[in-house]
Coordinates of C-alpha atoms (C1' of nucleotides) in Angstrom, one line a residue:
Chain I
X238 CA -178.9 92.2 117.2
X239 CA -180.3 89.1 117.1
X240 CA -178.2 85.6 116.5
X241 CA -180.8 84.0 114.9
X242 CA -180.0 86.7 112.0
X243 CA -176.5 85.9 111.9
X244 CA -174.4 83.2 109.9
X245 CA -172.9 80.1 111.8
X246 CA -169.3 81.3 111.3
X247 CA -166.6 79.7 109.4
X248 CA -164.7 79.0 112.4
X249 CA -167.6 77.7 114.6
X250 CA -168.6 75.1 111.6
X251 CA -167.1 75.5 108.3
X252 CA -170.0 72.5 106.9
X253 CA -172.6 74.3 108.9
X254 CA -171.7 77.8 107.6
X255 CA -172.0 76.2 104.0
X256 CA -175.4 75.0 104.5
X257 CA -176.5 77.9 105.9
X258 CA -175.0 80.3 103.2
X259 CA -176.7 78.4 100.3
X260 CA -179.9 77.9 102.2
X261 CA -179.9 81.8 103.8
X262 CA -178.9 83.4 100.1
X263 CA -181.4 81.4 98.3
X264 CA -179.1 79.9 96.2
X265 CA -181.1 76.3 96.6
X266 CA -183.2 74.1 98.4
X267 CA -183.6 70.8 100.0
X268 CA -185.9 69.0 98.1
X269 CA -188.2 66.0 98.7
X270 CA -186.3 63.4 97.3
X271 CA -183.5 62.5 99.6
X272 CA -179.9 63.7 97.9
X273 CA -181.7 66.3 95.5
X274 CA -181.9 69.4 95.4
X275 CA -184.0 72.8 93.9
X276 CA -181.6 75.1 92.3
X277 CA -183.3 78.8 93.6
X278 CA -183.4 81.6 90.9
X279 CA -180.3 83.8 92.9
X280 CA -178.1 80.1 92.3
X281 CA -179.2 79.4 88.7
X282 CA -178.6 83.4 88.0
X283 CA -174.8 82.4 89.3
X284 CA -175.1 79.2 86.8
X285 CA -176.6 80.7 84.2
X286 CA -174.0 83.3 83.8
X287 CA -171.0 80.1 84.4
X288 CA -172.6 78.7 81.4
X289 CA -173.0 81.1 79.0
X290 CA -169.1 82.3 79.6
X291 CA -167.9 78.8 79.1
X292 CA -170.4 78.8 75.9
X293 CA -168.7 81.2 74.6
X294 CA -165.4 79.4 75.4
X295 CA -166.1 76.5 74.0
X296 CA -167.9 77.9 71.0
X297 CA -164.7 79.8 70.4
X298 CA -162.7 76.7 70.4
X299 CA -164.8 75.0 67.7
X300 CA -166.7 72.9 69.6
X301 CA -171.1 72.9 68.7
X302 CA -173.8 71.9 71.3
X303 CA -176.2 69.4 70.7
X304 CA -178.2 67.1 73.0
X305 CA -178.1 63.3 73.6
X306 CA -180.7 61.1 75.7
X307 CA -181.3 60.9 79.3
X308 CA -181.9 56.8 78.8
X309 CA -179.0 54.8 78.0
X310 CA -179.3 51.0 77.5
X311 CA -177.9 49.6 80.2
X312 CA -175.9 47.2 78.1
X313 CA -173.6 50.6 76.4
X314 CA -172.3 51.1 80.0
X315 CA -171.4 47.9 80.3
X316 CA -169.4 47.5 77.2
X317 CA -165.8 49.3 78.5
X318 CA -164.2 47.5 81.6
X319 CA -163.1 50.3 83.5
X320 CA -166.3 52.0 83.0
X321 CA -169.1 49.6 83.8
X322 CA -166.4 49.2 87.4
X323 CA -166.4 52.8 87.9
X324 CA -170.3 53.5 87.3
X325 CA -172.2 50.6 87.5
X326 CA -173.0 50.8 91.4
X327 CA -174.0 54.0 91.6
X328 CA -176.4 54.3 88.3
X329 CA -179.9 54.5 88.3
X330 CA -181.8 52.7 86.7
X331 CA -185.4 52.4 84.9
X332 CA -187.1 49.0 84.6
X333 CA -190.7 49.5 83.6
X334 CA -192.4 51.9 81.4
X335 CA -196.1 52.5 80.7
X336 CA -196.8 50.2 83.9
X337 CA -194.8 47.3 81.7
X338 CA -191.4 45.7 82.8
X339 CA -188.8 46.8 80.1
X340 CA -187.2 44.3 78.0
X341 CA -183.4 45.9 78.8
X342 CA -183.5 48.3 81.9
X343 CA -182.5 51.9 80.9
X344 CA -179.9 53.7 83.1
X345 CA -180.1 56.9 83.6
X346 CA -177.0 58.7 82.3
X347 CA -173.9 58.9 85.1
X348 CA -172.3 60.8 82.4
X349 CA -173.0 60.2 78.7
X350 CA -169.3 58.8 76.7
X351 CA -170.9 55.3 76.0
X352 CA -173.6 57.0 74.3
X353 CA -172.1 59.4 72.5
X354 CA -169.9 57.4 71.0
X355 CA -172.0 54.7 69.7
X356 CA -173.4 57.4 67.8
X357 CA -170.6 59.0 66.9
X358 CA -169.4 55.8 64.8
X359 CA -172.7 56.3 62.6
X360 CA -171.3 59.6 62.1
X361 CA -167.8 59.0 61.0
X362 CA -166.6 57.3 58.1
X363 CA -163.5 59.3 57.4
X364 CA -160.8 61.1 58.4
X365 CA -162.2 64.1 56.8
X366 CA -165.3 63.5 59.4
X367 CA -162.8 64.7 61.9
X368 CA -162.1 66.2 64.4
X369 CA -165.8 66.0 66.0
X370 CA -166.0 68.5 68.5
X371 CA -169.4 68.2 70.2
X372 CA -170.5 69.9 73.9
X373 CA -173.7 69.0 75.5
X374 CA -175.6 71.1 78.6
X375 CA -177.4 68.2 80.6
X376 CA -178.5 67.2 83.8
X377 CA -177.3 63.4 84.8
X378 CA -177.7 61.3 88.3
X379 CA -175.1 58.9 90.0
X380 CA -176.1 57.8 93.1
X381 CA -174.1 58.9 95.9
X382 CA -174.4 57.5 99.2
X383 CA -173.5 61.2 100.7
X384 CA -174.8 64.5 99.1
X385 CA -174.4 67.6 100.3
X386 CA -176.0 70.6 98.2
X387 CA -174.0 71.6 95.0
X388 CA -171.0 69.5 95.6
X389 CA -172.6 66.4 95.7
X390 CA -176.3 65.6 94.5
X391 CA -178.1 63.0 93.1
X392 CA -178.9 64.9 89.9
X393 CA -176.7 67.5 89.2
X394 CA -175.7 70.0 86.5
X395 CA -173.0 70.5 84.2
X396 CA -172.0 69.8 80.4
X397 CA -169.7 67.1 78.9
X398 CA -167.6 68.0 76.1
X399 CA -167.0 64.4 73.5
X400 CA -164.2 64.8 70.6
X401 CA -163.1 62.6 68.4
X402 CA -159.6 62.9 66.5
X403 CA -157.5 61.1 63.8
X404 CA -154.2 61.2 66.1
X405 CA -153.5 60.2 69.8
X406 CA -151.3 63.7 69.7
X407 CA -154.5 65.5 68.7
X408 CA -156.5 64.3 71.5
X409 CA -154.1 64.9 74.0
X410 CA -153.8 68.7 72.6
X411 CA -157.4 68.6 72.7
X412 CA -157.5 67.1 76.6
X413 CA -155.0 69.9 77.5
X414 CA -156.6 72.8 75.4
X415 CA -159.8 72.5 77.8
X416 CA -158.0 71.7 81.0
X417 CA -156.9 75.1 79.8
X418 CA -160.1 76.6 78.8
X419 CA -161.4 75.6 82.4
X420 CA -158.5 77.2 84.3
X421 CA -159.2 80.5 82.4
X422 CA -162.9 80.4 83.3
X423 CA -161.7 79.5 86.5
X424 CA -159.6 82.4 87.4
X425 CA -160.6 84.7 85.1
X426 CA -164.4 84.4 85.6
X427 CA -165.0 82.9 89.2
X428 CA -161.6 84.7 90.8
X429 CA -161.0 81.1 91.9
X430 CA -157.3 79.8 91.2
X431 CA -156.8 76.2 90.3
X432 CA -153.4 74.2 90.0
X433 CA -153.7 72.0 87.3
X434 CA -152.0 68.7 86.5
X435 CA -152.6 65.4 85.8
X436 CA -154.6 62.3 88.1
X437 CA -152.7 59.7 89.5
X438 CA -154.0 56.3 88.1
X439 CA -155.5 55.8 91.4
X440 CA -157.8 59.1 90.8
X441 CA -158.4 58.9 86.7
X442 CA -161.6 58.5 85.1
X443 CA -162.9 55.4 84.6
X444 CA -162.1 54.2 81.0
X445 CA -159.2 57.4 80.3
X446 CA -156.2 57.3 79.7
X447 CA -155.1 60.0 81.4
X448 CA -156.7 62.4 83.2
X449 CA -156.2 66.2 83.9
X450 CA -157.8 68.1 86.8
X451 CA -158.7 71.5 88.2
X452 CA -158.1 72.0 92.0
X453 CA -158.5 74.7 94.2
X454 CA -158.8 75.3 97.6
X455 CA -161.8 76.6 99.4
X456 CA -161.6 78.1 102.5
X457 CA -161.3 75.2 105.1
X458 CA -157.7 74.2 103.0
X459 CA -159.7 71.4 101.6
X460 CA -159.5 70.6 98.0
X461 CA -162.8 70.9 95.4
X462 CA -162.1 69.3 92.1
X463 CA -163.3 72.1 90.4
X464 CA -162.9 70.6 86.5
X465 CA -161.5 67.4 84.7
X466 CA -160.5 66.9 81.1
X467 CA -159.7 63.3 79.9
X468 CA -157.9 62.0 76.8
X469 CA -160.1 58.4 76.4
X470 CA -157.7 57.2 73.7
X471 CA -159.2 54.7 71.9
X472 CA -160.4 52.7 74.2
X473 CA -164.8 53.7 73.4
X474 CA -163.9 54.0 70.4
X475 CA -162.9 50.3 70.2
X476 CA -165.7 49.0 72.0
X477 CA -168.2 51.0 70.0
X478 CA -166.4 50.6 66.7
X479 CA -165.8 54.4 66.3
X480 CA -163.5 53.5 63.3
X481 CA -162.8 55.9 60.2
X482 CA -160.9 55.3 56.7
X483 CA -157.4 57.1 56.9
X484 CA -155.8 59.3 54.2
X485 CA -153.5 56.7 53.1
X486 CA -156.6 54.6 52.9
X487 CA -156.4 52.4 56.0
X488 CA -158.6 52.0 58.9
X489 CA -158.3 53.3 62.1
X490 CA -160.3 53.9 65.7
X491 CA -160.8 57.3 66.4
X492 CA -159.4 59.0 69.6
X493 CA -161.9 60.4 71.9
X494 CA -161.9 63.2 75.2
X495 CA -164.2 64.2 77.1
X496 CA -164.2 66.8 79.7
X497 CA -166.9 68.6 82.3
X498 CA -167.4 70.8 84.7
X499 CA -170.8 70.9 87.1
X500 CA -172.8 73.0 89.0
X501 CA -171.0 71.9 91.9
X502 CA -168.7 75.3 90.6
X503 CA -170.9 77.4 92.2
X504 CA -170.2 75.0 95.7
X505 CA -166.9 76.2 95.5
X506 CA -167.7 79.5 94.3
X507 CA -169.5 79.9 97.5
X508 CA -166.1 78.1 99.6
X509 CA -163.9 80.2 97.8
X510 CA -165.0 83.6 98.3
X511 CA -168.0 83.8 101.1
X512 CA -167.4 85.1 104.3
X513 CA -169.3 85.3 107.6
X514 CA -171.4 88.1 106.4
X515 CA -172.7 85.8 103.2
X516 CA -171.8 85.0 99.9
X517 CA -169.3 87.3 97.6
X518 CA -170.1 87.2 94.1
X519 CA -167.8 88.3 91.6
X520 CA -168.8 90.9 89.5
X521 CA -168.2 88.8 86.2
X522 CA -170.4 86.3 87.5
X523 CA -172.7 88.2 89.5
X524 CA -176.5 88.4 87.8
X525 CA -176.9 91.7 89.3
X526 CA -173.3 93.6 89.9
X527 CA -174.7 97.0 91.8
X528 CA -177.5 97.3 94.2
X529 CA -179.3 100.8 94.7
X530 CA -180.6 101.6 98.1
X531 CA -182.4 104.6 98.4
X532 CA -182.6 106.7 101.6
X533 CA -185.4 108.9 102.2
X534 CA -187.8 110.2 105.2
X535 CA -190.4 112.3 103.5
X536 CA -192.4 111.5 100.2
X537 CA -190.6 114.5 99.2
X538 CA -187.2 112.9 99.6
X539 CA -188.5 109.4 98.5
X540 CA -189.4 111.1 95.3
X541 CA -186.5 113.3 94.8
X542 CA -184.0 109.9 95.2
X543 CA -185.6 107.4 93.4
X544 CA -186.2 109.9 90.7
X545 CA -182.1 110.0 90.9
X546 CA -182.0 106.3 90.9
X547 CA -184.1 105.5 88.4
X548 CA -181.7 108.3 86.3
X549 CA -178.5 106.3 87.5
X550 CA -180.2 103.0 86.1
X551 CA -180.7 104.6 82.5
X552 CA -177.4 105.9 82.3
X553 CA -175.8 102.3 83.9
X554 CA -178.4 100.2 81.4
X555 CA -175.9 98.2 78.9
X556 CA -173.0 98.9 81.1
X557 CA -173.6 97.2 85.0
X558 CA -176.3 95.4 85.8
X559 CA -177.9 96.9 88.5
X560 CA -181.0 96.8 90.6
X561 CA -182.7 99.5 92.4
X562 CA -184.4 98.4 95.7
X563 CA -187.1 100.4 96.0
X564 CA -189.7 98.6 98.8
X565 CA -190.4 100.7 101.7
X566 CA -191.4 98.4 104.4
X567 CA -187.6 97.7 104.8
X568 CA -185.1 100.4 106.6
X569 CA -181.6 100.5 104.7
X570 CA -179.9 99.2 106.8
X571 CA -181.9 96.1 107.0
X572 CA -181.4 95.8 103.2
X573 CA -177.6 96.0 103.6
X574 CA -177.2 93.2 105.8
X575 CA -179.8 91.4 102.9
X576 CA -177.5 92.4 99.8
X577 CA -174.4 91.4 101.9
X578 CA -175.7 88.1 102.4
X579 CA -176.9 87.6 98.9
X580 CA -173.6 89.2 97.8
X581 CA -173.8 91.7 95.4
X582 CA -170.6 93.3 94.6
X583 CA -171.9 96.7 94.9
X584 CA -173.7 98.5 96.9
X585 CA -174.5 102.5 95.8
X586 CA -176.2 103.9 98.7
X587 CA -177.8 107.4 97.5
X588 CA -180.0 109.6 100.2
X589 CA -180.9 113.2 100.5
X590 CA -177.3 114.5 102.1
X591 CA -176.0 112.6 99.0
X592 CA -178.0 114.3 96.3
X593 CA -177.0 117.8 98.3
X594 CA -173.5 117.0 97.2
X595 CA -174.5 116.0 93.9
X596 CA -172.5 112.1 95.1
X597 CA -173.5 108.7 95.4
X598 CA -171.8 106.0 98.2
X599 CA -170.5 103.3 96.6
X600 CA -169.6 100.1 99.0
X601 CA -167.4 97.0 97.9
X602 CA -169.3 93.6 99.1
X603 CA -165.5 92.3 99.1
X604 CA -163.9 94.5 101.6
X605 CA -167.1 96.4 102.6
X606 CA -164.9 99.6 102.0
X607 CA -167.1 102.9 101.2
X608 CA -166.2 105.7 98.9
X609 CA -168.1 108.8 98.0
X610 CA -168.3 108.9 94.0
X611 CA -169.8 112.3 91.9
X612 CA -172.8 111.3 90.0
X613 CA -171.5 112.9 86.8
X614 CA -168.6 110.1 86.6
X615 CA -170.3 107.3 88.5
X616 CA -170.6 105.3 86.1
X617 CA -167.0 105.1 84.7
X618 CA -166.3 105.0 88.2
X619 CA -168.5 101.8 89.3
X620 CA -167.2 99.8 85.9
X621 CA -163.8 100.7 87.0
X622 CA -164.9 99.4 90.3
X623 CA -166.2 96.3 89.2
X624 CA -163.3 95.1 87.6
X625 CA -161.1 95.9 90.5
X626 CA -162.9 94.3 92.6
X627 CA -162.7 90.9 90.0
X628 CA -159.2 91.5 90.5
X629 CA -158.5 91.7 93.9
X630 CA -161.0 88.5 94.8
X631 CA -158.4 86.9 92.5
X632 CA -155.4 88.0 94.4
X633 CA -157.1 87.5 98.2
X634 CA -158.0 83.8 97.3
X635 CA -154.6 83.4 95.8
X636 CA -152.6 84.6 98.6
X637 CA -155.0 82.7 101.0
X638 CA -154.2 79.2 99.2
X639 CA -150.2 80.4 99.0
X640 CA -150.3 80.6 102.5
X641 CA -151.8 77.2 102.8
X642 CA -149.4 75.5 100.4
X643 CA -146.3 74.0 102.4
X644 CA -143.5 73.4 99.6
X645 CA -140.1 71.4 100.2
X646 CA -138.7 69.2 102.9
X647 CA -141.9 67.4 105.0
X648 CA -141.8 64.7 107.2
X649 CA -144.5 62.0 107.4
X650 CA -145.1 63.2 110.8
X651 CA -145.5 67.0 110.1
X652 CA -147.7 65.7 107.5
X653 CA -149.9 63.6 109.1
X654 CA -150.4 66.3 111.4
X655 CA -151.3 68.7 109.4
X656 CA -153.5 66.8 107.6
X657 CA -155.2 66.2 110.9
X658 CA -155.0 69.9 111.8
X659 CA -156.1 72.6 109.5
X660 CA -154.9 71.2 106.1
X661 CA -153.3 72.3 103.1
X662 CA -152.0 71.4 99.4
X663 CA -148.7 69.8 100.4
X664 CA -146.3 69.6 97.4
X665 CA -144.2 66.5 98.1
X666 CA -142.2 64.1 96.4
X667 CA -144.0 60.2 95.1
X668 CA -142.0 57.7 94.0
X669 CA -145.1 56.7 92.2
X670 CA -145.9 53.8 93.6
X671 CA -150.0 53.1 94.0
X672 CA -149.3 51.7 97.5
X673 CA -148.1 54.4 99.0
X674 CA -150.3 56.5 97.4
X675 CA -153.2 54.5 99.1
X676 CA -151.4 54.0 102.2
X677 CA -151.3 57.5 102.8
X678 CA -155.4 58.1 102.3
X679 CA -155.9 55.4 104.4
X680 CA -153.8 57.1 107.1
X681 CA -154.7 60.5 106.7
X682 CA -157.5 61.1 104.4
X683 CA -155.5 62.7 101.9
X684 CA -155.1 62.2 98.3
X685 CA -152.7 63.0 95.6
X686 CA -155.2 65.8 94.2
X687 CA -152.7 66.2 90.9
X688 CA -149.3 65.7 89.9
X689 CA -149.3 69.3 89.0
X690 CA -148.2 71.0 85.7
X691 CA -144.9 72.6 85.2
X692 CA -145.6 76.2 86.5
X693 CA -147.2 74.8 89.8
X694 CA -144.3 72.5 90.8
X695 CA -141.9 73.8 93.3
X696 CA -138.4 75.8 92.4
X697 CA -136.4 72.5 93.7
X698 CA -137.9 69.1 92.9
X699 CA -138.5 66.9 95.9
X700 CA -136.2 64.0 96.1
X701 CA -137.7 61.2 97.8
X702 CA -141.4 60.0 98.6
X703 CA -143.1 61.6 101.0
X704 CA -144.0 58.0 102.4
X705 CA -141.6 55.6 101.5
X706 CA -138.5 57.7 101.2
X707 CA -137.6 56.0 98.0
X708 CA -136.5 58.4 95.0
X709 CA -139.3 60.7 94.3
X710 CA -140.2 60.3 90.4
X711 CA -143.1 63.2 90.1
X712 CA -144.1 65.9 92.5
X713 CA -147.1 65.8 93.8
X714 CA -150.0 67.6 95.7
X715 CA -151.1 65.9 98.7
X716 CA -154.6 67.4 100.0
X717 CA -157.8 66.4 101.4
X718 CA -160.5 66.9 98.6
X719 CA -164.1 67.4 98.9
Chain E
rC69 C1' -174.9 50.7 104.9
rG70 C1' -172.4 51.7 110.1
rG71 C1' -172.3 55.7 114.1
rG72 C1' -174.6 60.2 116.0
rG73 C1' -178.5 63.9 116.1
rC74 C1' -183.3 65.6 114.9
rG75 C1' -188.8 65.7 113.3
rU76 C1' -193.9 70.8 117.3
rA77 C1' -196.8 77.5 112.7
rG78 C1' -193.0 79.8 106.8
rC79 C1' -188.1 79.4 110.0
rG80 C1' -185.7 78.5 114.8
rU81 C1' -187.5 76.6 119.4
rA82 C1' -189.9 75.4 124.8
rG83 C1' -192.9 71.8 126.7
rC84 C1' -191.8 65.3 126.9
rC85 C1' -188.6 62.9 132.6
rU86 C1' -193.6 63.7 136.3
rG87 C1' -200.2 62.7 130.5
rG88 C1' -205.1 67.5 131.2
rU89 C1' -205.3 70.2 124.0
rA90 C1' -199.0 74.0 122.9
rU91 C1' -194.3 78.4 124.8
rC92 C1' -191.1 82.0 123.1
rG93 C1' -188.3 84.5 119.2
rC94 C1' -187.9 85.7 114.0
rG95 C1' -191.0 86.2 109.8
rC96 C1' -196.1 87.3 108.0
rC97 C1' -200.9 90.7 108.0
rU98 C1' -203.4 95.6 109.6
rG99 C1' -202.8 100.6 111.5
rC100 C1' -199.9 104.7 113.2
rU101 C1' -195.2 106.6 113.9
rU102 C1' -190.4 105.5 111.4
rU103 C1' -186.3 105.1 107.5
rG104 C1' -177.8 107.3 106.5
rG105 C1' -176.1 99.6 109.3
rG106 C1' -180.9 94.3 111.1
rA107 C1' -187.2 100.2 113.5
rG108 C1' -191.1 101.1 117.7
rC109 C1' -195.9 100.5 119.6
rA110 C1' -200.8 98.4 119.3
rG111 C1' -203.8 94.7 117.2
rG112 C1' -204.0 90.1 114.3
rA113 C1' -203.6 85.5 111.3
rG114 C1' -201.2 81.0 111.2
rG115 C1' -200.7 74.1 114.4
rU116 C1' -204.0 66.9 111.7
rC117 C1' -197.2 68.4 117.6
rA118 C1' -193.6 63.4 110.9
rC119 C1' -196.8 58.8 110.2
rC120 C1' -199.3 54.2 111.9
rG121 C1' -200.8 51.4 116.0
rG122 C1' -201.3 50.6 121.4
rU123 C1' -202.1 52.1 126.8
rU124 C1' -205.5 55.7 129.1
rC125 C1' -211.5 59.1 130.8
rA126 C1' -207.6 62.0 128.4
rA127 C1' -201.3 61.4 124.5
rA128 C1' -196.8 66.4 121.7
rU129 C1' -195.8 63.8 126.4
rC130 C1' -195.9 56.8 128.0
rC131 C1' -195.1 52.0 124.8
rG132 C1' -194.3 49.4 119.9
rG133 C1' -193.4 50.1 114.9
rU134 C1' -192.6 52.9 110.3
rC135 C1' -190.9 57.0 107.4
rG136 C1' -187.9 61.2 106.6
rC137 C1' -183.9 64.7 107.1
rC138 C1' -179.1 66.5 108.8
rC139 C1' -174.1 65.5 110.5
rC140 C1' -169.7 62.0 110.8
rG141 C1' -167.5 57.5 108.1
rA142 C1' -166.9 54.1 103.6
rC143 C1' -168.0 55.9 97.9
rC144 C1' -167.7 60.1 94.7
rA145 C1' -167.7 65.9 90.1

RNA sequence: CGGGGCGUAGCGUAGCCUGGUAUCGCGCCUGCUUUGGGAGCAGGAGGUCACCGGUUCAAAUCCGGUCGCCCCGACCA
C-alpha cells in the first residue's frame, strides 16, 4: 500500500493529522483569502445536522430566531469598556461604500451584543416585554492573527443567543439553563464530554459578568472551549438604555445573556473522535449513518445485489439514513478505506455469498468490528446498532479524558512537567489570585480552563494553590486550550 | 508582527548547487481483463515551473524584488 494514501498519524503530528483529516474527508477547504476557509458539503452536512438539534433545543427552551445585520456602527462597539478592549483590535472594518468614503466606518460584527441590544431597548417598555429570548444563526469575522481551519478562522459560523430579564436571578438561571443546553448537545449529540464551570476573570467575556464554559478534551489532552454562556448583567443594557417600567411602577435596566457555540464544534468533533484511519462520525450527527457496498463479479450478481440493496434502502427509508454506493470503477475494498476516512458509522457490506445466506455484514466505523446480521431483522438490528455505537463513542472519549485527568496532591514541578509533556486537565487548588493565575500561563502555557461545577470537582477539595501554596479558595482545571 | 518552512500538472514530488525547455508516484481519460480490504495491463490527456524585473545566445535553475500559503510563538470561539 501506498503512504501517500495513508493519514499522517496522531502520534507522528497531531496538527498535521488534523489538517490532513479535514482536508482528506472533504470536510473544508483552504480558501483564497488568507485565514478563511470553504466549508465542503461532507462538513456543512456535520453542521447542518449540529444546528438543527440545537434548534430544536433552543426552540424548546423558548427562545425564537431572528436575524440582525452584518454592519454595526463602529461607535455601538465602542460604547461598553470591557468590550470595545476585548474586540476593537481584531474587528474588521468597512470604510467606503459605493466607491465613497463612509461617514462612520462600519465594523463587521465580532459578535453581535452591542447591536442587539440597542435594539432591544426600542423593543422593551415593560416588564411584561420580558423575558426576550432571541437566537440568531450568523456568520461574524474577528481577525485572528493565527487560524487554523474550524477552530480558528477569520469568518466563522455559529449562533448567539441575546435575553433580556426583569431579575439578575433570572439571567443567571437563564446563563446556566444554556450552559446546560450546550453540555446536553454536547454529550448527547456529538459523544463529546465537557466539564463545565465557570471563567476565571482573567478568561470571561469581555463586558460579562460572569462567564460559563464548555471544555473538553480532544485527543492531544489539549483543551477546546467547546461552548460559553454569559450572564452580561446590566452592564449593555446601561450603555444602550435597555430600561423597562417595573410592576411596582419603577424603572429599571434589563439584564441580558448571551451565549454561542461555532462551527469550530465540528474541530473538535473531528479531535475528539477521529482516528488514524479518518474521521468517526456519530450516528446522531452523521448526514449519512450506513453505507451500502455492493459486491458483485458478473452482471448477474451486480443485478441480483443492488436489486437487494436498493430493497434494504426502502425498508431503512425514514428509519437510517443510508447510502448505497453503487459506482463500479471502484473495487470494495477501495471504498472501505474511502467511507472509513469520511467516517460513516456503518458500513453493510452485502455480496453474492451474503445473499446465499439470506445476511448482510454490518461493520462499526468506531471499532471496525463485523457482524453478520439476517436481512429479515436488519433493520431493527442496524438502529439498534446505531445507537450503540452513540453510546460507546461517549464512553471511549470519556474514559480517554479520565485517564488524562490528574486529581489531588500536584506539585508545581510534576505540573510543569506535565504540562510540557503530554498534557492533561489538572484539577488543583487556586487561591484565586490573578497573578498566579497568569504566572502560571506564562510559565507553562496553561490556563485555568474553568473553575468547574459541583459534580466535576474532585471527592476531596484541594487545600492550597497549586502555585503559591496559599489556601486554595476554588478548585480549578489547569489545561492547555486550543 | 517575530522565527522556521514551502510555492514545479488536480494532489504529492524530482530537477536548482554545476543554466540547454521538466522527473516520478497518486489521481484523471479510453480499452480489455477485474471486483469479499486501497486491481492489472496497454494507450492517452494534462505545465504561462507563484509573480515582476535583471544577467545570458539560452533561466524552473543564477541575481534583485514582490506576493501567497503552512508550521511554531504572542492574541483568541
Amino acid at each position: 500500500m501506498s503512504d501517500e494514501k495513508k493519514l499522517t498519524t496522531r502520534a507522528a503530528d497531531f496538527s498535521a493529522w488534523y489538517n490532513d483529516l479535514v482536508l482528506r474527508a472533504e470536510l473544508a477547504d483552504y480558501s483564497p483569502v488568507r485565514g478563511c476557509m470553504v466549508i465542503r458539503p461532507d462538513g456543512y452536512g456535520i453542521w447542518e445536522r449540529m444546528q438543527r438539534a440545537l434548534d430544536d433545543m433552543f426552540k424548546a427552551t423558548g427562545h425564537r430566531n431572528a436575524y440582525f445585520p452584518l454592519f454595526i456602527p463602529q461607535s455601538y462597539l465602542q460604547r461598553e469598556a470591557q468590550h470595545v478592549e476585548g474586540f476593537a483590535p481584531e474587528t474588521a472594518v468597512v470604510t467606503h461604500g459605493g466607491g465613497k468614503l463612509l461617514e462612520e466606518p462600519l465594523v463587521v460584527r465580532p459578535t453581535s451584543e452591542t447591536i442587539i441590544y440597542a435594539m432591544f431597548a426600542k423593543w422593551v417598555q415593560s416588564y411584561r416585554d420580558l423575558p426576550l429570548l432571541i437566537n440568531q444563526w450568523a456568520n461574524v469575522v474577528r481577525w485572528e492573527m493565527r487560524t487554523r481551519l474550524f477552530l480558528r478562522t477569520l469568518e466563522f459560523l455559529w449562533q448567539e443567543g441575546h435575553t433580556a430579564h426583569a431579575t439578575h436571578d433570572e439571567a443567571e438561571a437563564e446563563a446556566r439553563q444554556m450552559l446546560g443546553v450546550y453540555r446536553q448537545f454536547m454529550e448527547s449529540w456529538m459523544a463529546m464530554p465537557v466539564v463545565t464551570g465557570r471563567k476565571t476573570d482573567a478568561e470571561r467575556f469581555a463586558g460579562a459578568l460572569r462567564t460559563y464554559s464548555c471544555e473538553a478534551m480532544m485527543q492531544d489532552n489539549k483543551a477546546l472551549q467547546a461552548g460559553t454562556s454569559h450572564n452580561l448583567g446590566q452592564n449593555f443594557a446601561k450603555v444602550f438604555d435597555l430600561k423597562f417600567q417595573t410592576e411596582s411602577g419603577g424603572t429599571d435596566f434589563a439584564w441580558n445573556t448571551s451565549w454561542g457555540a461555532s462551527t469550530r464544534l465540528i474541530g473538535g468533533l473531528v479531535m475528539t473522535h477521529g482516528d488514524d484511519n479518518g474521521l468517526r462520525v456519530p450516528p446522531k450527527l452523521a448526514p449519512t449513518e450506513a453505507v451500502v457496498v455492493p459486491i458483485w463479479r458478473t452482471d448477474e450478481e451486480k443485478s441480483r445485489v443492488l436489486g437487494a440493496a436498493h430493497a434494504l434502502r426502502t425498508e431503512l427509508t425514514g428509519r437510517v439514513r443510508v447510502h448505497i454506493d453503487a459506482r463500479d470503477t471502484m473495487k470494495p475494498g477501495a471504498k472501505y478505506y474511502e467511507w472509513e476516512l469520511r467516517g460513516v458509522p456503518v458500513r453493510i457490506e452485502l455480496g453474492p455469498r451474503d445473499l446465499d445466506k439470506s445476511q448482510a455484514v454490518l461493520v462499526r466505523r468506531d471499532t471496525r468490528v463485523k457482524q453478520p446480521v439476517a436481512l429479515d431483522h436488519l433493520a431493527a438490528d442496524l438502529e439498534a446498532l446505531l445507537i450503540t455505537i452513540q453510546d460507546e463513542m461517549l464512553t471511549a472519549a470519556r474514559k480517554r479524558r479520565e485517564e488524562h485527568s490528574v486529581r489531588g496532591a500536584i506539585t508545581y514541578d510534576a505540573f510543569r512537567q506535565l504540562m510540557e509533556g503530554e498534557g492533561a486537565f489538572v484539577y488543583a487548588g487556586w487561591c484565586g489570585d490573578a497573578a498566579c493565575e497568569a504566572a502560571i500561563k506564562d510559565d507553562t502555557k496553561a490556563t485555568i480552563r474553568v473553575l468547574p461545577d459541583e459534580e466535576f470537582r474532585s471527592p476531596e477539595a484541594p487545600r492550597t494553590c497549586l502555585k503559591c501554596g496559599r489556601p486554595s479558595t476554588s478548585e480549578a482545571v489547569w489545561a492547555k486550550a486550543y
